[in-house]
PDB file of C-alpha atoms in Angstrom:
ATOM      1  CA  UNK P   1     110.065 121.159 102.969  1.00 94.00           C
ATOM      2  CA  UNK P   2     108.112 119.533  99.829  1.00 95.00           C
ATOM      3  CA  UNK P   3     110.693 117.240  97.850  1.00 97.00           C
ATOM      4  CA  UNK P   4     111.392 116.514  94.277  1.00 91.00           C
ATOM      5  CA  UNK P   5     109.910 112.903  92.608  1.00 92.00           C
ATOM      6  CA  UNK P   6     112.032 110.301  93.848  1.00 94.00           C
ATOM      7  CA  UNK P   7     114.559 108.535  91.333  1.00 93.00           C
ATOM      8  CA  UNK P   8     113.166 105.231  90.353  1.00 92.00           C
ATOM      9  CA  UNK P   9     116.627 104.145  89.124  1.00 92.00           C
ATOM     10  CA  UNK P  10     119.695 104.170  91.273  1.00 89.00           C
ATOM     11  CA  UNK P  11     123.589 103.667  91.287  1.00 89.00           C
ATOM     12  CA  UNK P  12     123.445 100.177  92.938  1.00 94.00           C
ATOM     13  CA  UNK P  13     121.841  97.035  92.096  1.00 94.00           C
ATOM     14  CA  UNK P  14     119.506  95.739  94.529  1.00 94.00           C
ATOM     15  CA  UNK P  15     122.122  92.612  94.716  1.00 96.00           C
ATOM     16  CA  UNK P  16     125.010  95.042  95.479  1.00 97.00           C
ATOM     17  CA  UNK P  17     123.180  97.087  98.044  1.00 96.00           C
ATOM     18  CA  UNK P  18     122.378  93.737 100.101  1.00 96.00           C
ATOM     19  CA  UNK P  19     125.989  92.487  99.680  1.00 97.00           C
ATOM     20  CA  UNK P  20     127.531  95.958 101.021  1.00 96.00           C
ATOM     21  CA  UNK P  21     124.742  97.087 103.600  1.00 96.00           C
ATOM     22  CA  UNK P  22     126.616  97.607 106.924  1.00 97.00           C
ATOM     23  CA  UNK P  23     125.544  99.106 110.490  1.00 98.00           C
ATOM     24  CA  UNK P  24     127.314 102.532 110.276  1.00 98.00           C
ATOM     25  CA  UNK P  25     127.765 104.612 113.405  1.00 98.00           C
ATOM     26  CA  UNK P  26     130.553 107.400 112.415  1.00 98.00           C
ATOM     27  CA  UNK P  27     129.668 110.150 110.068  1.00 98.00           C
ATOM     28  CA  UNK P  28     130.880 112.645 108.050  1.00 98.00           C
ATOM     29  CA  UNK P  29     130.481 115.978 109.108  1.00 97.00           C
ATOM     30  CA  UNK P  30     128.748 116.834 106.107  1.00 98.00           C
ATOM     31  CA  UNK P  31     124.653 118.047 105.833  1.00 99.00           C
ATOM     32  CA  UNK P  32     122.403 116.204 103.448  1.00 98.00           C
ATOM     33  CA  UNK P  33     120.748 117.607 100.538  1.00 98.00           C
ATOM     34  CA  UNK P  34     117.228 117.789 100.631  1.00 98.00           C
ATOM     35  CA  UNK P  35     117.020 115.279  97.707  1.00 97.00           C
ATOM     36  CA  UNK P  36     118.788 112.424  99.403  1.00 98.00           C
ATOM     37  CA  UNK P  37     116.642 112.986 102.353  1.00 99.00           C
ATOM     38  CA  UNK P  38     113.737 112.718 100.102  1.00 98.00           C
ATOM     39  CA  UNK P  39     114.898 109.598  98.315  1.00 98.00           C
ATOM     40  CA  UNK P  40     115.244 108.429 101.705  1.00 99.00           C
ATOM     41  CA  UNK P  41     112.282 109.192 102.945  1.00 99.00           C
ATOM     42  CA  UNK P  42     110.336 108.036  99.856  1.00 98.00           C
ATOM     43  CA  UNK P  43     112.025 104.271 100.020  1.00 98.00           C
ATOM     44  CA  UNK P  44     111.235 104.315 103.781  1.00 99.00           C
ATOM     45  CA  UNK P  45     107.692 104.668 103.601  1.00 98.00           C
ATOM     46  CA  UNK P  46     106.917 106.508 100.365  1.00 97.00           C
ATOM     47  CA  UNK P  47     103.789 106.060  98.131  1.00 96.00           C
ATOM     48  CA  UNK P  48     104.782 103.864  95.470  1.00 93.00           C
ATOM     49  CA  UNK P  49     101.364 103.469  93.448  1.00 86.00           C
ATOM     50  CA  UNK P  50      98.842 106.230  93.646  1.00 86.00           C
ATOM     51  CA  UNK P  51      94.942 105.156  93.669  1.00 81.00           C
ATOM     52  CA  UNK P  52      92.544 103.954  96.008  1.00 81.00           C
ATOM     53  CA  UNK P  53      95.118 101.866  98.437  1.00 77.00           C
ATOM     54  CA  UNK P  54      98.231 104.439  97.897  1.00 84.00           C
ATOM     55  CA  UNK P  55     100.407 101.668  97.741  1.00 90.00           C
ATOM     56  CA  UNK P  56     103.469 102.181  99.897  1.00 93.00           C
ATOM     57  CA  UNK P  57     107.299 101.043  99.383  1.00 96.00           C
ATOM     58  CA  UNK P  58     106.935  98.835 102.189  1.00 96.00           C
ATOM     59  CA  UNK P  59     104.311  95.897 102.950  1.00 94.00           C
ATOM     60  CA  UNK P  60     101.779  96.575 105.462  1.00 94.00           C
ATOM     61  CA  UNK P  61      98.924  94.100 107.076  1.00 91.00           C
ATOM     62  CA  UNK P  62      95.518  95.216 105.152  1.00 90.00           C
ATOM     63  CA  UNK P  63      97.439  97.803 103.656  1.00 88.00           C
ATOM     64  CA  UNK P  64      96.986 100.067 106.978  1.00 89.00           C
ATOM     65  CA  UNK P  65      99.826 101.838 107.312  1.00 92.00           C
ATOM     66  CA  UNK P  66     100.175 102.689 111.040  1.00 93.00           C
ATOM     67  CA  UNK P  67     103.462 103.680 111.100  1.00 97.00           C
ATOM     68  CA  UNK P  68     104.879 107.277 110.739  1.00 98.00           C
ATOM     69  CA  UNK P  69     108.193 108.387 110.143  1.00 99.00           C
ATOM     70  CA  UNK P  70     109.993 111.316 112.474  1.00 99.00           C
ATOM     71  CA  UNK P  71     112.960 113.078 111.028  1.00 99.00           C
ATOM     72  CA  UNK P  72     114.877 114.951 113.857  1.00 99.00           C
ATOM     73  CA  UNK P  73     116.660 117.300 111.794  1.00 99.00           C
ATOM     74  CA  UNK P  74     120.050 118.980 112.471  1.00 98.00           C
ATOM     75  CA  UNK P  75     122.268 119.693 109.256  1.00 98.00           C
ATOM     76  CA  UNK P  76     120.156 119.437 106.163  1.00 99.00           C
ATOM     77  CA  UNK P  77     120.586 122.161 102.927  1.00 98.00           C
ATOM     78  CA  UNK P  78     117.676 124.377 102.850  1.00 98.00           C
ATOM     79  CA  UNK P  79     116.140 122.955 106.341  1.00 98.00           C
ATOM     80  CA  UNK P  80     115.993 124.255 109.771  1.00 98.00           C
ATOM     81  CA  UNK P  81     116.956 122.357 112.648  1.00 99.00           C
ATOM     82  CA  UNK P  82     113.642 120.922 114.176  1.00 99.00           C
ATOM     83  CA  UNK P  83     111.656 117.642 114.312  1.00 99.00           C
ATOM     84  CA  UNK P  84     109.105 116.885 111.188  1.00 99.00           C
ATOM     85  CA  UNK P  85     107.017 114.216 110.133  1.00 99.00           C
ATOM     86  CA  UNK P  86     106.908 112.854 106.882  1.00 99.00           C
ATOM     87  CA  UNK P  87     103.631 112.816 105.114  1.00 98.00           C
ATOM     88  CA  UNK P  88     104.393 110.279 102.473  1.00 97.00           C
ATOM     89  CA  UNK P  89     100.939 111.303 100.327  1.00 95.00           C
ATOM     90  CA  UNK P  90     102.767 115.018  99.559  1.00 96.00           C
ATOM     91  CA  UNK P  91     106.140 114.151  99.309  1.00 98.00           C
ATOM     92  CA  UNK P  92     107.044 116.422 102.026  1.00 98.00           C
ATOM     93  CA  UNK P  93     107.861 117.343 105.982  1.00 99.00           C
ATOM     94  CA  UNK P  94     105.412 118.797 108.429  1.00 98.00           C
ATOM     95  CA  UNK P  95     107.082 120.569 111.380  1.00 98.00           C
ATOM     96  CA  UNK P  96     106.219 119.827 114.619  1.00 98.00           C
ATOM     97  CA  UNK P  97     108.576 121.526 116.751  1.00 97.00           C
ATOM     98  CA  UNK P  98     111.896 123.797 116.244  1.00 98.00           C
ATOM     99  CA  UNK P  99     115.348 123.076 117.113  1.00 98.00           C
ATOM    100  CA  UNK P 100     118.220 120.619 116.740  1.00 99.00           C
ATOM    101  CA  UNK P 101     117.641 117.818 119.212  1.00 99.00           C
ATOM    102  CA  UNK P 102     120.049 115.247 118.022  1.00 99.00           C
ATOM    103  CA  UNK P 103     121.682 115.209 121.551  1.00 99.00           C
ATOM    104  CA  UNK P 104     119.000 114.907 123.814  1.00 99.00           C
ATOM    105  CA  UNK P 105     117.625 112.175 121.531  1.00 99.00           C
ATOM    106  CA  UNK P 106     120.949 110.584 121.735  1.00 99.00           C
ATOM    107  CA  UNK P 107     120.825 111.404 125.513  1.00 99.00           C
ATOM    108  CA  UNK P 108     117.321 109.131 125.503  1.00 99.00           C
ATOM    109  CA  UNK P 109     119.016 106.413 123.593  1.00 99.00           C
ATOM    110  CA  UNK P 110     120.640 105.037 126.535  1.00 98.00           C
ATOM    111  CA  UNK P 111     123.593 108.142 126.346  1.00 98.00           C
ATOM    112  CA  UNK P 112     124.764 106.887 122.506  1.00 98.00           C
ATOM    113  CA  UNK P 113     126.561 110.324 121.979  1.00 97.00           C
ATOM    114  CA  UNK P 114     127.697 108.947 118.542  1.00 98.00           C
ATOM    115  CA  UNK P 115     124.312 109.718 117.393  1.00 98.00           C
ATOM    116  CA  UNK P 116     124.824 113.182 117.783  1.00 98.00           C
ATOM    117  CA  UNK P 117     127.294 113.405 114.677  1.00 98.00           C
ATOM    118  CA  UNK P 118     124.300 112.312 112.183  1.00 99.00           C
ATOM    119  CA  UNK P 119     122.777 114.894 110.356  1.00 99.00           C
ATOM    120  CA  UNK P 120     119.025 113.695 110.779  1.00 99.00           C
ATOM    121  CA  UNK P 121     117.738 110.628 113.032  1.00 99.00           C
ATOM    122  CA  UNK P 122     114.351 108.828 112.051  1.00 99.00           C
ATOM    123  CA  UNK P 123     112.288 107.676 114.306  1.00 99.00           C
ATOM    124  CA  UNK P 124     109.770 104.869 112.868  1.00 99.00           C
ATOM    125  CA  UNK P 125     106.800 105.126 115.255  1.00 98.00           C
ATOM    126  CA  UNK P 126     103.661 103.131 115.289  1.00 97.00           C
ATOM    127  CA  UNK P 127      99.722 103.812 115.959  1.00 94.00           C
ATOM    128  CA  UNK P 128      98.980 100.701 117.726  1.00 92.00           C
ATOM    129  CA  UNK P 129      95.355 102.129 118.332  1.00 90.00           C
ATOM    130  CA  UNK P 130      95.402 102.414 114.463  1.00 89.00           C
ATOM    131  CA  UNK P 131      96.346  98.830 113.794  1.00 92.00           C
ATOM    132  CA  UNK P 132      94.585  97.314 117.244  1.00 93.00           C
ATOM    133  CA  UNK P 133      91.439  98.607 115.773  1.00 92.00           C
ATOM    134  CA  UNK P 134      91.402  96.098 113.373  1.00 92.00           C
ATOM    135  CA  UNK P 135      94.084  93.138 114.675  1.00 94.00           C
ATOM    136  CA  UNK P 136      93.268  93.563 118.461  1.00 94.00           C
ATOM    137  CA  UNK P 137      96.613  92.513 120.397  1.00 92.00           C
ATOM    138  CA  UNK P 138      97.845  90.790 117.289  1.00 94.00           C
ATOM    139  CA  UNK P 139      98.330  94.154 115.849  1.00 94.00           C
ATOM    140  CA  UNK P 140     101.006  95.062 117.872  1.00 93.00           C
ATOM    141  CA  UNK P 141     103.075  92.435 116.257  1.00 95.00           C
ATOM    142  CA  UNK P 142     102.385  93.149 112.826  1.00 96.00           C
ATOM    143  CA  UNK P 143     103.625  96.824 113.414  1.00 96.00           C
ATOM    144  CA  UNK P 144     106.950  95.263 114.261  1.00 96.00           C
ATOM    145  CA  UNK P 145     107.122  93.561 110.945  1.00 97.00           C
ATOM    146  CA  UNK P 146     106.428  96.776 109.465  1.00 97.00           C
ATOM    147  CA  UNK P 147     109.282  98.687 111.191  1.00 98.00           C
ATOM    148  CA  UNK P 148     111.191  96.115 110.304  1.00 98.00           C
ATOM    149  CA  UNK P 149     110.530  96.189 106.755  1.00 98.00           C
ATOM    150  CA  UNK P 150     111.001  99.902 106.788  1.00 98.00           C
ATOM    151  CA  UNK P 151     114.480  99.828 108.316  1.00 98.00           C
ATOM    152  CA  UNK P 152     115.787  97.044 105.753  1.00 98.00           C
ATOM    153  CA  UNK P 153     114.577  99.961 103.059  1.00 98.00           C
ATOM    154  CA  UNK P 154     116.333 102.670 105.034  1.00 99.00           C
ATOM    155  CA  UNK P 155     119.343 100.282 104.810  1.00 98.00           C
ATOM    156  CA  UNK P 156     119.420  99.723 101.066  1.00 98.00           C
ATOM    157  CA  UNK P 157     118.265 102.976  99.911  1.00 98.00           C
ATOM    158  CA  UNK P 158     121.345 104.694 102.201  1.00 98.00           C
ATOM    159  CA  UNK P 159     123.567 102.103 101.155  1.00 98.00           C
ATOM    160  CA  UNK P 160     122.860 103.339  97.429  1.00 97.00           C
ATOM    161  CA  UNK P 161     123.229 106.729  97.677  1.00 97.00           C
ATOM    162  CA  UNK P 162     126.690 106.638  99.688  1.00 97.00           C
ATOM    163  CA  UNK P 163     125.074 107.143 103.556  1.00 98.00           C
ATOM    164  CA  UNK P 164     125.221 105.081 106.265  1.00 98.00           C
ATOM    165  CA  UNK P 165     122.506 104.032 108.949  1.00 99.00           C
ATOM    166  CA  UNK P 166     122.071 101.894 111.905  1.00 99.00           C
ATOM    167  CA  UNK P 167     119.033 100.423 114.050  1.00 98.00           C
ATOM    168  CA  UNK P 168     118.880 102.053 117.627  1.00 99.00           C
ATOM    169  CA  UNK P 169     116.414  99.843 119.789  1.00 98.00           C
ATOM    170  CA  UNK P 170     117.799 100.812 123.144  1.00 98.00           C
ATOM    171  CA  UNK P 171     116.067 103.681 124.164  1.00 98.00           C
ATOM    172  CA  UNK P 172     113.542 105.320 127.206  1.00 98.00           C
ATOM    173  CA  UNK P 173     109.788 105.173 125.173  1.00 97.00           C
ATOM    174  CA  UNK P 174     108.013 107.440 127.457  1.00 97.00           C
ATOM    175  CA  UNK P 175     110.935 110.222 127.322  1.00 98.00           C
ATOM    176  CA  UNK P 176     111.117 110.189 123.542  1.00 98.00           C
ATOM    177  CA  UNK P 177     107.252 110.524 122.999  1.00 98.00           C
ATOM    178  CA  UNK P 178     107.869 113.641 125.398  1.00 98.00           C
ATOM    179  CA  UNK P 179     110.908 114.956 123.547  1.00 98.00           C
ATOM    180  CA  UNK P 180     109.284 114.675 120.319  1.00 98.00           C
ATOM    181  CA  UNK P 181     106.160 115.606 120.942  1.00 96.00           C
ATOM    182  CA  UNK P 182     104.739 112.529 119.582  1.00 96.00           C
ATOM    183  CA  UNK P 183     100.532 112.160 119.687  1.00 94.00           C
ATOM    184  CA  UNK P 184      99.556 109.946 122.396  1.00 89.00           C
ATOM    185  CA  UNK P 185      98.917 106.541 120.631  1.00 91.00           C
ATOM    186  CA  UNK P 186     102.484 106.789 119.029  1.00 95.00           C
ATOM    187  CA  UNK P 187     104.907 104.468 120.267  1.00 97.00           C
ATOM    188  CA  UNK P 188     108.851 104.694 118.853  1.00 98.00           C
ATOM    189  CA  UNK P 189     109.531 101.412 117.361  1.00 98.00           C
ATOM    190  CA  UNK P 190     113.496 102.262 115.991  1.00 99.00           C
ATOM    191  CA  UNK P 191     115.592 105.047 116.007  1.00 99.00           C
ATOM    192  CA  UNK P 192     118.104 105.038 112.644  1.00 99.00           C
ATOM    193  CA  UNK P 193     120.477 107.815 112.523  1.00 99.00           C
ATOM    194  CA  UNK P 194     121.549 108.656 109.232  1.00 99.00           C
ATOM    195  CA  UNK P 195     124.596 110.048 107.454  1.00 99.00           C
ATOM    196  CA  UNK P 196     127.554 110.148 104.785  1.00 98.00           C
ATOM    197  CA  UNK P 197     130.159 107.703 105.262  1.00 97.00           C
ATOM    198  CA  UNK P 198     133.465 108.565 106.613  1.00 94.00           C
TER     199      UNK P 198
END
């Protein structure tokens, strides 16, 4: 799925989004639209300035951008349920595997069944190999910083769109890697269910 160009002006100011941001664990039974999902993914890790560096919406040490965003989609208009990787350069999704795995992700996230109601679940994963080639062991800390920047962008864009989200940091890592068929050097950092607020 290729997304439309992201909006550069939204209905809320940054200040209002910051003041209203909350962790949301209940979601309406309503699918996400391609526009809302595309806007959210752009805010989380999209390209904000094309050029030699292809700068993103979040900071990254030495502009390495060692993260990937995986979308566990269950209810998105025009998108088959499955696991997808967000390609920031083309602002599109690449299919990783078919099928609705939201219940399985919730199970791996220490049986947090409420997650299943979210139309999509984002998984922010880091390539430790990519970042450690430049920064050694310190690179792992930088990956955590980057995941934090991404999650805050997700919170703020979700609030602006009328969506809700939260960060889930408790999960069985190896099981999640296997379930989503992540590359060997990818490590999940945060899991973020997203849906319309009730």
